[in-house]
Amino acid sequence: MKEIDWSNLSFAYIKTDYNVRIYYRNGQWGEQEICSEETIPMHMAAACLHYGQEAFEGLKAFRGKDGKIRIFRLEENAARLQSTCRGIMMPELSTEMFREAVIKAVKLNERFIPPYESGASLYIRPLLIGTTAQVGVKPATEYLFVVFVTPVGPYFKGGFAATPYLITRKYDRSAPLGTGIYKVGGNYAASLRAGHEAHSAGYSAEFYLDAKEKKYIDECGAANFFGIKNNTYVTPLSTSILPSITNKSLMQLAEDMGMKVERRPIPEEELSTFEEAGACGTAAVISPILRIDDPENNHSYILAKDGKPGPICTKLYNKLRAIQYGDEPDTYGWVTVFE
Ligand SMILES: *Cc1c(COP(=O)(O)O)cnc(C)c1O
């Protein structure tokens, strides 16, 4: 293999040695198969290609200072995939099958796990697609589950930094009773135009308000939002937000730090009351928010007063990263560790 420059990895696909596949046929899941092919042979009428019967997950494995490998909260990802399966009528994989496939994919590609010092990690992408050839709109009867991995760099190349977001009223990512709570590709397709417009205007990502009233905060691009004020961690409660495992973990850590945690609808105007705020997800853990611009109302909410990440965002970020890399004890059993 060509030498990988661990300290200069970005969030891009790099070929690794193996992926793990499981086929669903005749009403049941088959045995785990190890594969070195990067492509998926598929019928042109496959259900996933036409009607979006597709789900994915995203999690990471880290190499610790002790050389051990740690995967963060994989049971939570298994449970979320099961919820997505129920949401779009796909057969569920048991937590055990998910767990074994993920661990297998990581172990088989161990040489691609970046060294501790690089701050990089191994991104794990489980994918589930309906493969039955059909043109009628109905759930597929055959499915393929794949787990592949690829090394990715630390999200913050120039160090942990605060960046700006753009409120969009022109587009919705998902509907209140739609698929926003499921991790499906269709939600991403629906966000591409808003994302492109925000990026072109120099923002990190688009910022969504609730689709129904355009009154409450929804998601921050493809990340959850949280705000900090009066020693309280506040995050939106909404039926169109993807339940982020990072957010769930941060709520726990905030509570442990003696903060109050509130999950409730957050009206847009409340943005002006936060001392700090962040976008959270597996890719960056926390992406601190510099400001949120609302050009339609000619308003700008400043969320990092001196332009830098706030003390609580920084503390939460460092704490979660320390648990992931094994620098601090895993008191909640969040981490699967192996040699
Ligand atoms: C995956 C995802 C997140 C983040 O979830 P994590 O489990 O923290 O990685 C947030 N929003 C959307 C829309 C997502 O797809």
CSV table of C-alpha atoms and ligand atoms in Angstrom, one decimal:
chain,number,residue,atom,x,y,z
A,1,MET,CA,0.0,0.0,0.0
A,2,LYS,CA,1.1,3.5,-0.7
A,3,GLU,CA,2.2,5.2,2.5
A,4,ILE,CA,-0.8,7.1,4.1
A,5,ASP,CA,0.0,10.5,5.4
A,6,TRP,CA,-1.9,10.1,8.6
A,7,SER,CA,-1.7,13.7,9.6
A,8,ASN,CA,-3.1,15.0,6.3
A,9,LEU,CA,-6.2,12.8,5.9
A,10,SER,CA,-9.4,14.5,5.0
A,11,PHE,CA,-13.0,13.2,5.1
A,12,ALA,CA,-12.7,11.3,1.8
A,13,TYR,CA,-12.9,7.6,0.7
A,14,ILE,CA,-9.7,5.7,0.7
A,15,LYS,CA,-9.7,2.1,-0.4
A,16,THR,CA,-9.1,-0.4,2.4
A,17,ASP,CA,-8.6,-4.2,2.2
A,18,TYR,CA,-12.0,-5.7,3.0
A,19,ASN,CA,-15.6,-5.0,3.6
A,20,VAL,CA,-18.2,-7.2,5.3
A,21,ARG,CA,-21.5,-8.2,3.6
A,22,ILE,CA,-24.7,-9.9,4.7
A,23,TYR,CA,-27.5,-10.7,2.3
A,24,TYR,CA,-31.2,-11.0,3.2
A,25,ARG,CA,-33.0,-13.5,1.0
A,26,ASN,CA,-36.1,-15.7,1.5
A,27,GLY,CA,-37.1,-13.9,4.6
A,28,GLN,CA,-33.9,-14.2,6.5
A,29,TRP,CA,-30.4,-12.9,6.9
A,30,GLY,CA,-27.5,-15.1,5.7
A,31,GLU,CA,-24.0,-15.5,7.0
A,32,GLN,CA,-21.4,-12.8,7.2
A,33,GLU,CA,-19.2,-12.7,4.1
A,34,ILE,CA,-15.8,-11.1,3.8
A,35,CYS,CA,-15.3,-9.3,0.5
A,36,SER,CA,-12.4,-7.4,-1.1
A,37,GLU,CA,-14.4,-6.0,-4.0
A,38,GLU,CA,-15.3,-2.3,-3.7
A,39,THR,CA,-18.3,-2.5,-6.1
A,40,ILE,CA,-21.8,-4.0,-5.6
A,41,PRO,CA,-23.2,-5.8,-8.7
A,42,MET,CA,-26.9,-4.8,-8.8
A,43,HIS,CA,-29.9,-5.1,-11.0
A,44,MET,CA,-30.9,-1.8,-12.7
A,45,ALA,CA,-34.4,-2.1,-11.3
A,46,ALA,CA,-33.1,-2.5,-7.7
A,47,ALA,CA,-35.6,-0.9,-5.2
A,48,CYS,CA,-32.9,1.2,-3.5
A,49,LEU,CA,-32.0,2.9,-6.8
A,50,HIS,CA,-35.5,4.0,-7.7
A,51,TYR,CA,-37.5,4.5,-4.5
A,52,GLY,CA,-34.7,5.2,-2.0
A,53,GLN,CA,-35.0,2.2,0.2
A,54,GLU,CA,-31.6,2.9,1.6
A,55,ALA,CA,-30.2,3.5,5.2
A,56,PHE,CA,-26.8,4.1,6.6
A,57,GLU,CA,-24.9,4.6,9.8
A,58,GLY,CA,-21.7,6.4,10.7
A,59,LEU,CA,-19.4,5.6,13.6
A,60,LYS,CA,-15.7,5.6,14.4
A,61,ALA,CA,-12.9,3.4,15.7
A,62,PHE,CA,-9.9,5.1,17.4
A,63,ARG,CA,-6.4,3.9,18.2
A,64,GLY,CA,-5.5,4.7,21.8
A,65,LYS,CA,-2.2,5.7,23.4
A,66,ASP,CA,-2.1,2.1,24.7
A,67,GLY,CA,-2.3,0.8,21.1
A,68,LYS,CA,-5.8,-0.7,21.7
A,69,ILE,CA,-8.7,-0.1,19.3
A,70,ARG,CA,-11.9,1.5,20.6
A,71,ILE,CA,-15.3,1.7,18.8
A,72,PHE,CA,-17.6,4.3,20.2
A,73,ARG,CA,-21.2,3.4,21.1
A,74,LEU,CA,-21.8,0.8,18.4
A,75,GLU,CA,-24.9,-0.6,20.1
A,76,GLU,CA,-26.5,2.8,19.8
A,77,ASN,CA,-25.8,2.8,16.0
A,78,ALA,CA,-27.3,-0.7,15.8
A,79,ALA,CA,-30.4,0.4,17.6
A,80,ARG,CA,-30.7,3.5,15.4
A,81,LEU,CA,-30.4,1.4,12.2
A,82,GLN,CA,-33.1,-0.9,13.6
A,83,SER,CA,-35.3,2.2,14.0
A,84,THR,CA,-34.6,3.3,10.5
A,85,CYS,CA,-35.4,-0.2,9.2
A,86,ARG,CA,-38.8,0.0,10.9
A,87,GLY,CA,-39.3,3.5,9.4
A,88,ILE,CA,-38.8,2.5,5.8
A,89,MET,CA,-39.9,-1.1,5.9
A,90,MET,CA,-36.6,-2.9,5.8
A,91,PRO,CA,-35.8,-6.1,7.7
A,92,GLU,CA,-33.9,-5.3,11.0
A,93,LEU,CA,-30.4,-6.7,11.7
A,94,SER,CA,-30.0,-7.8,15.3
A,95,THR,CA,-27.6,-5.8,17.4
A,96,GLU,CA,-25.3,-8.9,17.6
A,97,MET,CA,-25.1,-9.2,13.8
A,98,PHE,CA,-24.4,-5.5,13.4
A,99,ARG,CA,-21.8,-5.6,16.2
A,100,GLU,CA,-20.0,-8.6,14.7
A,101,ALA,CA,-20.0,-7.1,11.2
A,102,VAL,CA,-18.6,-3.8,12.4
A,103,ILE,CA,-15.9,-5.4,14.6
A,104,LYS,CA,-14.9,-7.7,11.7
A,105,ALA,CA,-14.6,-4.8,9.2
A,106,VAL,CA,-12.4,-2.9,11.7
A,107,LYS,CA,-10.2,-5.9,12.6
A,108,LEU,CA,-9.7,-6.9,8.9
A,109,ASN,CA,-8.5,-3.4,8.1
A,110,GLU,CA,-6.5,-2.8,11.2
A,111,ARG,CA,-3.6,-1.4,9.3
A,112,PHE,CA,-5.8,1.5,8.3
A,113,ILE,CA,-6.5,2.7,11.8
A,114,PRO,CA,-4.6,5.9,12.2
A,115,PRO,CA,-2.0,6.2,15.0
A,116,TYR,CA,-3.1,7.9,18.2
A,117,GLU,CA,-0.8,10.9,17.7
A,118,SER,CA,-2.4,11.8,14.3
A,119,GLY,CA,-5.8,12.7,15.9
A,120,ALA,CA,-7.3,10.8,12.9
A,121,SER,CA,-9.7,7.9,13.2
A,122,LEU,CA,-11.2,5.0,11.2
A,123,TYR,CA,-14.7,5.9,9.9
A,124,ILE,CA,-17.1,3.0,9.8
A,125,ARG,CA,-19.9,3.1,7.2
A,126,PRO,CA,-22.7,0.5,7.5
A,127,LEU,CA,-25.1,0.6,4.6
A,128,LEU,CA,-28.4,-1.3,4.0
A,129,ILE,CA,-30.1,-1.3,0.6
A,130,GLY,CA,-33.1,-3.0,-1.0
A,131,THR,CA,-31.9,-4.9,-4.0
A,132,THR,CA,-35.0,-6.6,-5.4
A,133,ALA,CA,-35.6,-5.9,-9.1
A,134,GLN,CA,-39.1,-4.3,-9.2
A,135,VAL,CA,-40.8,-1.3,-10.7
A,136,GLY,CA,-43.8,-1.2,-8.4
A,137,VAL,CA,-43.6,0.9,-5.3
A,138,LYS,CA,-43.4,-1.6,-2.4
A,139,PRO,CA,-40.7,-2.8,0.0
A,140,ALA,CA,-38.0,-5.0,-1.5
A,141,THR,CA,-37.8,-8.6,-0.5
A,142,GLU,CA,-34.0,-8.9,-0.8
A,143,TYR,CA,-31.5,-6.7,0.9
A,144,LEU,CA,-27.7,-6.2,1.2
A,145,PHE,CA,-26.0,-5.0,4.3
A,146,VAL,CA,-22.4,-3.8,3.8
A,147,VAL,CA,-19.9,-2.4,6.3
A,148,PHE,CA,-16.9,-0.7,4.9
A,149,VAL,CA,-14.3,1.5,6.6
A,150,THR,CA,-12.0,4.3,5.6
A,151,PRO,CA,-9.4,6.4,7.5
A,152,VAL,CA,-10.4,10.0,8.0
A,153,GLY,CA,-8.6,13.0,9.4
A,154,PRO,CA,-9.3,15.1,12.4
A,155,TYR,CA,-12.2,17.4,11.5
A,156,PHE,CA,-10.4,20.5,12.6
A,157,LYS,CA,-7.2,20.9,10.6
A,158,GLY,CA,-6.3,24.3,11.9
A,159,GLY,CA,-7.5,23.3,15.4
A,160,PHE,CA,-10.9,23.5,17.1
A,161,ALA,CA,-12.6,26.6,15.6
A,162,ALA,CA,-15.9,28.4,15.5
A,163,THR,CA,-17.6,28.8,12.1
A,164,PRO,CA,-20.7,30.6,10.7
A,165,TYR,CA,-24.1,29.1,9.7
A,166,LEU,CA,-26.9,30.4,7.4
A,167,ILE,CA,-30.6,30.1,8.2
A,168,THR,CA,-32.5,28.8,5.2
A,169,ARG,CA,-36.3,29.3,4.8
A,170,LYS,CA,-36.4,28.3,1.2
A,171,TYR,CA,-35.8,24.6,1.8
A,172,ASP,CA,-36.8,22.0,4.3
A,173,ARG,CA,-34.6,19.0,5.1
A,174,SER,CA,-37.5,16.9,6.4
A,175,ALA,CA,-41.1,17.1,7.3
A,176,PRO,CA,-42.5,16.9,10.9
A,177,LEU,CA,-44.0,13.4,10.2
A,178,GLY,CA,-41.5,12.5,7.5
A,179,THR,CA,-38.2,10.6,7.5
A,180,GLY,CA,-36.0,13.2,9.3
A,181,ILE,CA,-35.7,10.9,12.4
A,182,TYR,CA,-34.3,8.1,10.2
A,183,LYS,CA,-30.8,8.0,8.7
A,184,VAL,CA,-31.7,7.6,5.1
A,185,GLY,CA,-30.0,9.0,1.9
A,186,GLY,CA,-33.2,10.8,0.8
A,187,ASN,CA,-32.8,13.3,3.6
A,188,TYR,CA,-29.4,14.1,2.3
A,189,ALA,CA,-30.5,14.5,-1.3
A,190,ALA,CA,-33.1,16.9,0.0
A,191,SER,CA,-30.4,19.0,1.8
A,192,LEU,CA,-27.9,19.3,-1.1
A,193,ARG,CA,-29.2,22.4,-2.7
A,194,ALA,CA,-29.5,24.3,0.6
A,195,GLY,CA,-26.0,23.1,1.6
A,196,HIS,CA,-24.6,24.2,-1.7
A,197,GLU,CA,-26.0,27.7,-1.4
A,198,ALA,CA,-24.7,28.0,2.2
A,199,HIS,CA,-21.2,26.8,1.2
A,200,SER,CA,-21.1,29.0,-1.8
A,201,ALA,CA,-21.9,32.0,0.4
A,202,GLY,CA,-19.0,31.1,2.8
A,203,TYR,CA,-20.9,29.3,5.5
A,204,SER,CA,-20.1,25.9,7.1
A,205,ALA,CA,-23.6,24.7,6.5
A,206,GLU,CA,-27.3,25.6,6.3
A,207,PHE,CA,-29.4,26.0,9.4
A,208,TYR,CA,-32.9,24.6,9.4
A,209,LEU,CA,-36.0,25.9,11.1
A,210,ASP,CA,-39.0,23.6,11.7
A,211,ALA,CA,-40.8,22.8,8.4
A,212,LYS,CA,-44.3,23.6,9.6
A,213,GLU,CA,-44.0,27.0,11.3
A,214,LYS,CA,-40.5,28.1,10.5
A,215,LYS,CA,-40.4,29.2,14.1
A,216,TYR,CA,-38.2,26.7,16.0
A,217,ILE,CA,-34.7,25.5,15.5
A,218,ASP,CA,-34.4,22.1,13.8
A,219,GLU,CA,-31.0,20.9,12.5
A,220,CYS,CA,-27.7,22.5,11.7
A,221,GLY,CA,-26.9,21.0,8.2
A,222,ALA,CA,-26.4,17.3,9.0
A,223,ALA,CA,-25.7,17.8,12.7
A,224,ASN,CA,-27.8,18.4,15.8
A,225,PHE,CA,-27.8,21.8,17.5
A,226,PHE,CA,-27.2,22.7,21.1
A,227,GLY,CA,-27.0,26.0,22.9
A,228,ILE,CA,-25.5,26.8,26.3
A,229,LYS,CA,-26.7,29.4,28.8
A,230,ASN,CA,-27.1,29.8,32.6
A,231,ASN,CA,-25.2,26.5,33.1
A,232,THR,CA,-27.8,24.7,31.0
A,233,TYR,CA,-27.4,22.6,27.8
A,234,VAL,CA,-30.4,23.2,25.6
A,235,THR,CA,-31.1,21.0,22.5
A,236,PRO,CA,-34.2,20.9,20.3
A,237,LEU,CA,-37.0,18.4,20.7
A,238,SER,CA,-38.5,17.9,17.3
A,239,THR,CA,-40.0,15.0,15.3
A,240,SER,CA,-37.9,15.9,12.2
A,241,ILE,CA,-34.4,15.7,13.8
A,242,LEU,CA,-32.1,12.7,13.5
A,243,PRO,CA,-31.3,11.5,17.0
A,244,SER,CA,-27.6,12.1,17.2
A,245,ILE,CA,-25.6,9.7,19.4
A,246,THR,CA,-23.0,12.5,19.9
A,247,ASN,CA,-25.7,14.8,21.2
A,248,LYS,CA,-27.0,12.0,23.5
A,249,SER,CA,-23.5,11.6,24.8
A,250,LEU,CA,-22.9,15.3,25.3
A,251,MET,CA,-26.2,15.6,27.3
A,252,GLN,CA,-24.9,13.0,29.7
A,253,LEU,CA,-21.5,14.6,30.0
A,254,ALA,CA,-23.1,18.1,30.5
A,255,GLU,CA,-25.2,16.6,33.3
A,256,ASP,CA,-22.0,15.1,34.9
A,257,MET,CA,-20.4,18.5,34.8
A,258,GLY,CA,-23.2,19.8,36.9
A,259,MET,CA,-25.2,21.4,34.1
A,260,LYS,CA,-28.9,21.2,33.6
A,261,VAL,CA,-30.1,19.6,30.4
A,262,GLU,CA,-33.2,20.7,28.5
A,263,ARG,CA,-34.7,19.1,25.4
A,264,ARG,CA,-37.5,21.3,24.2
A,265,PRO,CA,-38.6,23.3,21.2
A,266,ILE,CA,-36.2,26.3,20.8
A,267,PRO,CA,-37.7,29.4,19.2
A,268,GLU,CA,-35.4,31.1,16.7
A,269,GLU,CA,-35.2,34.3,18.8
A,270,GLU,CA,-33.8,32.4,21.7
A,271,LEU,CA,-30.6,32.1,19.7
A,272,SER,CA,-29.8,35.7,20.9
A,273,THR,CA,-29.7,34.4,24.5
A,274,PHE,CA,-27.1,31.7,24.2
A,275,GLU,CA,-23.6,32.2,25.6
A,276,GLU,CA,-22.3,29.5,23.3
A,277,ALA,CA,-23.6,27.0,20.8
A,278,GLY,CA,-22.5,24.1,18.7
A,279,ALA,CA,-23.4,21.6,15.9
A,280,CYS,CA,-22.7,18.0,16.9
A,281,GLY,CA,-22.2,14.7,15.2
A,282,THR,CA,-19.7,11.9,14.7
A,283,ALA,CA,-17.6,13.7,12.1
A,284,ALA,CA,-16.6,16.7,14.3
A,285,VAL,CA,-17.9,15.8,17.7
A,286,ILE,CA,-18.6,19.5,18.2
A,287,SER,CA,-18.4,22.2,15.6
A,288,PRO,CA,-18.7,25.4,17.6
A,289,ILE,CA,-20.9,28.1,16.1
A,290,LEU,CA,-19.4,31.5,15.5
A,291,ARG,CA,-22.7,33.1,14.4
A,292,ILE,CA,-26.0,32.3,12.6
A,293,ASP,CA,-27.0,34.7,9.9
A,294,ASP,CA,-30.7,35.2,9.0
A,295,PRO,CA,-30.4,37.4,5.9
A,296,GLU,CA,-34.2,37.4,5.2
A,297,ASN,CA,-34.7,39.2,8.5
A,298,ASN,CA,-31.5,41.1,8.3
A,299,HIS,CA,-30.3,39.7,11.5
A,300,SER,CA,-27.2,37.9,12.8
A,301,TYR,CA,-26.9,36.0,16.1
A,302,ILE,CA,-23.4,36.0,17.5
A,303,LEU,CA,-22.7,32.8,19.4
A,304,ALA,CA,-18.9,33.0,20.0
A,305,LYS,CA,-18.4,36.5,21.4
A,306,ASP,CA,-14.7,36.7,20.9
A,307,GLY,CA,-14.7,34.6,17.7
A,308,LYS,CA,-13.3,31.5,19.5
A,309,PRO,CA,-15.0,28.4,20.8
A,310,GLY,CA,-16.5,28.9,24.2
A,311,PRO,CA,-15.2,27.2,27.4
A,312,ILE,CA,-18.1,24.8,27.7
A,313,CYS,CA,-18.0,23.6,24.1
A,314,THR,CA,-14.3,23.2,24.5
A,315,LYS,CA,-14.6,21.2,27.8
A,316,LEU,CA,-17.3,18.9,26.3
A,317,TYR,CA,-15.3,18.4,23.2
A,318,ASN,CA,-12.1,17.5,25.0
A,319,LYS,CA,-14.0,15.2,27.4
A,320,LEU,CA,-15.8,13.2,24.7
A,321,ARG,CA,-12.6,12.9,22.6
A,322,ALA,CA,-10.7,11.7,25.7
A,323,ILE,CA,-13.3,8.9,26.3
A,324,GLN,CA,-13.1,7.9,22.6
A,325,TYR,CA,-9.3,7.6,22.5
A,326,GLY,CA,-9.2,5.9,25.9
A,327,ASP,CA,-7.4,8.8,27.7
A,328,GLU,CA,-10.2,9.0,30.2
A,329,PRO,CA,-12.1,6.1,31.8
A,330,ASP,CA,-15.2,4.9,30.0
A,331,THR,CA,-17.6,5.0,33.0
A,332,TYR,CA,-20.8,4.4,30.9
A,333,GLY,CA,-19.6,1.4,28.9
A,334,TRP,CA,-19.8,3.4,25.7
A,335,VAL,CA,-16.6,2.0,24.2
A,336,THR,CA,-15.9,-1.5,22.8
A,337,VAL,CA,-12.2,-2.1,23.3
A,338,PHE,CA,-10.0,-4.8,21.7
A,339,GLU,CA,-6.3,-5.4,21.2
B,1,LIG,C1,-25.8,11.2,11.4
B,1,LIG,C2,-26.5,12.5,11.6
B,1,LIG,C3,-26.4,13.3,12.7
B,1,LIG,C4,-25.3,13.0,13.8
B,1,LIG,O1,-25.5,11.8,14.5
B,1,LIG,P1,-24.3,11.2,15.3
B,1,LIG,O2,-24.9,9.9,15.7
B,1,LIG,O3,-24.0,12.1,16.4
B,1,LIG,O4,-23.2,11.0,14.3
B,1,LIG,C5,-27.1,14.5,12.9
B,1,LIG,N1,-28.0,14.8,11.9
B,1,LIG,C6,-28.2,14.1,10.8
B,1,LIG,C7,-29.2,14.6,9.8
B,1,LIG,C8,-27.5,12.9,10.6
B,1,LIG,O5,-27.7,12.2,9.5
